[in-house]
Amino acid sequence: MHLIFSAWFYVWFLGGMFVNSLHIKEGMPHTLHERGNYSYLATPPSNQRALFEYAMNGLDMNFGPPFLACFDSPRYSAWYAVGLLARNEDDDAKVASKIIRDVIDFQYKDPSVLWFGTFKSHPDAPNPSPVYPPKIYGSYDSNQGLFVCTSWIIVMEEFQHLLEPNLVTLMKESMYNATVGDGYRVGGVDGDNLYPVYSNPWYMRVMAATYVGHMQSDANLTFWGNEWASQAIAEFDRFGTLSEFNSGTYSGVTLYALSLWGYMPKNSTIASRAKDIITKTWISIGNYYNPTLKTLGGPWDRTYGFDMKSYFGILGAQITGLIGGIQDGTAPIPSPLLGSEHYGDAAAVALIPLISKFHDPYVPASVLSRLTKMDSSGHTYFAQAVSPPFENPLYPRNYTSWTGNGLSAGGIQIDGREVGGAAINPTNFVPGVILWATGTGKTGWISHYATSSSISAVATSKNLTVSYPLPRRSARNRAIFRKSLGCISR
Ligand SMILES: *[C@@H]1O[C@H](CO)[C@@H](O)[C@H](O)[C@H]1NC(C)=O
Ligand SMILES: *[C@@H]1O[C@H](CO)[C@@H](O)[C@H](O)[C@H]1NC(C)=O
Ligand SMILES: *[C@@H]1O[C@H](CO)[C@@H](O)[C@H](O)[C@H]1NC(C)=O
Ligand SMILES: *[C@@H]1O[C@H](CO)[C@@H](O)[C@H](O)[C@H]1NC(C)=O
Ligand SMILES: *[C@@H]1O[C@H](CO)[C@@H](O)[C@H](O)[C@H]1NC(C)=O
Ligand SMILES: *[C@@H]1O[C@H](CO)[C@@H](O)[C@H](O)[C@H]1NC(C)=O
């Protein structure tokens, strides 16, 4: 039953691509004005172009009236609109313009509320009110404004000429409101967790404030863009790691945000460091990625799945853009992508190839080689990260891992304030995990579910040892769980 369903799905998807390519070939002749500039997609390298086309073919099928939207989401629709402008075939630019206007209709416009400037998560969500009590990430989501605003930086820089001037003006106002509204956020106040260690929205806020401050000549936003950049850099420089460390989704979002450095004023604080942070982040990704499993090994600070071939993670798209593998199925993204687990985020794939010119050159050759081929003997890796105020910088998280042929194991030592890491989410926080090739083409795993705020999970090439040290005041350390890798190593 399951097999039949997947086969049907696959045919449906291929059918979509077929229809789409016919559509392009048989398209009506256009005037130069209607066609706009076809050359944008000629610039990214072929792996990035293939990724873009693969994603857009899927998103085309997800997109449709009555609300001109992808996945019932203003944010994903905004991203798709950017992709349409990059593709700019047939009536793409016209549809994108309509989507952008619709998306702005779902932006909160009252500057006196805390959620000012962000976008509704769903078109049918009511406004927060006494009957739909205001709750961040509940009745409203402040990150939506950053997701949309940063993606429109690409439009301002690359595709403005495809839009009516009054729409460009409206977008600038929308980006300004999103950035000002983001400025209302303070970590630890009103239930907000936007501290510098919440790296993915934090780097988006840096880019939004830096860019919009310059675009709108708002010295205050420019000031805060540089200030927030300095705070982010200070966190990064503690251990040369992002505080949301090793995450198939959020490392991807942060790398997306960092790639926008190329559009920032040359003398902005973030423009001076983004390339270096991109490079260092990839050095750790290269040490966790297991090309024999085609997924990022653990442990993970925040994950939505364990095997990137069975759930979509934005980082999987970035790896695919670097090494290819859509045709032969070696790319670390689900195949088929359309309808896969966590598929909504695939709308980000419309953006990643467009800014790869500010990203791919900073991925070291040694990392590219680790993404494509396992080194003969496998490798261990050690890293540290810390997320104040959720942890004391004196007791950072320690990451140990083993990456070998058909096997990845990893552990985190954490002495935190909450159960589940800085995101306070034990479901997404995976302090100990072993992944292995089952021999059937699938990846198996066993993971440690956090129930304690103080955990010591240590991986070697031979074992993953989990214990529960008492929080710092005691040295007592009871080992209660040990998994030998001997029985599953290959
Ligand atoms: C088209 O895009 C290319 C490459 O991005 C650029 O050099 C050129 O100026 C663009 N042409 C127009 C008419 O915008
Ligand atoms: C931006 O915010 C102002 C209030 O400060 C509001 O009047 C305006 O409609 C908003 N613009 C957009 C595009 O949401
Ligand atoms: C300057 O921007 C910051 C951060 O967005 C904000 O908190 C502050 O209120 C702004 N100040 C003025 C005078 O607009
Ligand atoms: C950056 O350059 C702009 C002019 O392009 C200038 O107005 C601004 O003061 C400079 N900022 C810094 C921090 O040097
Ligand atoms: C991580 O290791 C360092 C020593 O390398 C140690 O000082 C620190 O306490 C460890 N962190 C945790 C959470 O155990
Ligand atoms: C785990 O394996 C390492 C490396 O072989 C070894 O040094 C260590 O003693 C082992 N730990 C336990 C608890 O067996």
mmCIF file with all atom_site columns, C-alpha atoms and ligand atoms in Angstrom, residues 179-180 183-184 220-221 224 228, ligand 3:
data_model
loop_
_atom_site.group_PDB
_atom_site.id
_atom_site.type_symbol
_atom_site.label_atom_id
_atom_site.label_alt_id
_atom_site.label_comp_id
_atom_site.label_asym_id
_atom_site.label_entity_id
_atom_site.label_seq_id
_atom_site.pdbx_PDB_ins_code
_atom_site.Cartn_x
_atom_site.Cartn_y
_atom_site.Cartn_z
_atom_site.occupancy
_atom_site.B_iso_or_equiv
_atom_site.pdbx_formal_charge
_atom_site.auth_seq_id
_atom_site.auth_comp_id
_atom_site.auth_asym_id
_atom_site.auth_atom_id
_atom_site.pdbx_PDB_model_num
ATOM   1  C CA . THR A 1 179 ? 12.371 45.995 10.985 1.00 0.00 ? 179 THR A CA 1
ATOM   2  C CA . VAL A 1 180 ? 10.942 48.572 13.383 1.00 0.00 ? 180 VAL A CA 1
ATOM   3  C CA . GLY A 1 183 ? 13.148 46.286 17.300 1.00 0.00 ? 183 GLY A CA 1
ATOM   4  C CA . TYR A 1 184 ? 10.354 45.939 19.881 1.00 0.00 ? 184 TYR A CA 1
ATOM   5  C CA . ASN A 1 220 ? 18.937 54.485 14.435 1.00 0.00 ? 220 ASN A CA 1
ATOM   6  C CA . LEU A 1 221 ? 18.314 51.229 12.568 1.00 0.00 ? 221 LEU A CA 1
ATOM   7  C CA . TRP A 1 224 ? 21.296 48.860 15.919 1.00 0.00 ? 224 TRP A CA 1
ATOM   8  C CA . TRP A 1 228 ? 23.397 43.592 17.063 1.00 0.00 ? 228 TRP A CA 1
HETATM 9  C C1 . LIG B 2 .   ? 15.998 52.811 17.773 1.00 0.00 ? 3   LIG B C1 1
HETATM 10 O O1 . LIG B 2 .   ? 15.899 51.415 17.437 1.00 0.00 ? 3   LIG B O1 1
HETATM 11 C C2 . LIG B 2 .   ? 15.787 50.574 18.566 1.00 0.00 ? 3   LIG B C2 1
HETATM 12 C C3 . LIG B 2 .   ? 15.862 49.144 18.061 1.00 0.00 ? 3   LIG B C3 1
HETATM 13 O O2 . LIG B 2 .   ? 14.941 48.930 17.044 1.00 0.00 ? 3   LIG B O2 1
HETATM 14 C C4 . LIG B 2 .   ? 14.507 50.870 19.303 1.00 0.00 ? 3   LIG B C4 1
HETATM 15 O O3 . LIG B 2 .   ? 14.426 50.084 20.448 1.00 0.00 ? 3   LIG B O3 1
HETATM 16 C C5 . LIG B 2 .   ? 14.464 52.334 19.672 1.00 0.00 ? 3   LIG B C5 1
HETATM 17 O O4 . LIG B 2 .   ? 13.214 52.639 20.229 1.00 0.00 ? 3   LIG B O4 1
HETATM 18 C C6 . LIG B 2 .   ? 14.706 53.203 18.452 1.00 0.00 ? 3   LIG B C6 1
HETATM 19 N N1 . LIG B 2 .   ? 14.817 54.580 18.874 1.00 0.00 ? 3   LIG B N1 1
HETATM 20 C C7 . LIG B 2 .   ? 14.159 55.544 18.276 1.00 0.00 ? 3   LIG B C7 1
HETATM 21 C C8 . LIG B 2 .   ? 14.401 56.919 18.801 1.00 0.00 ? 3   LIG B C8 1
HETATM 22 O O5 . LIG B 2 .   ? 13.391 55.319 17.328 1.00 0.00 ? 3   LIG B O5 1
#
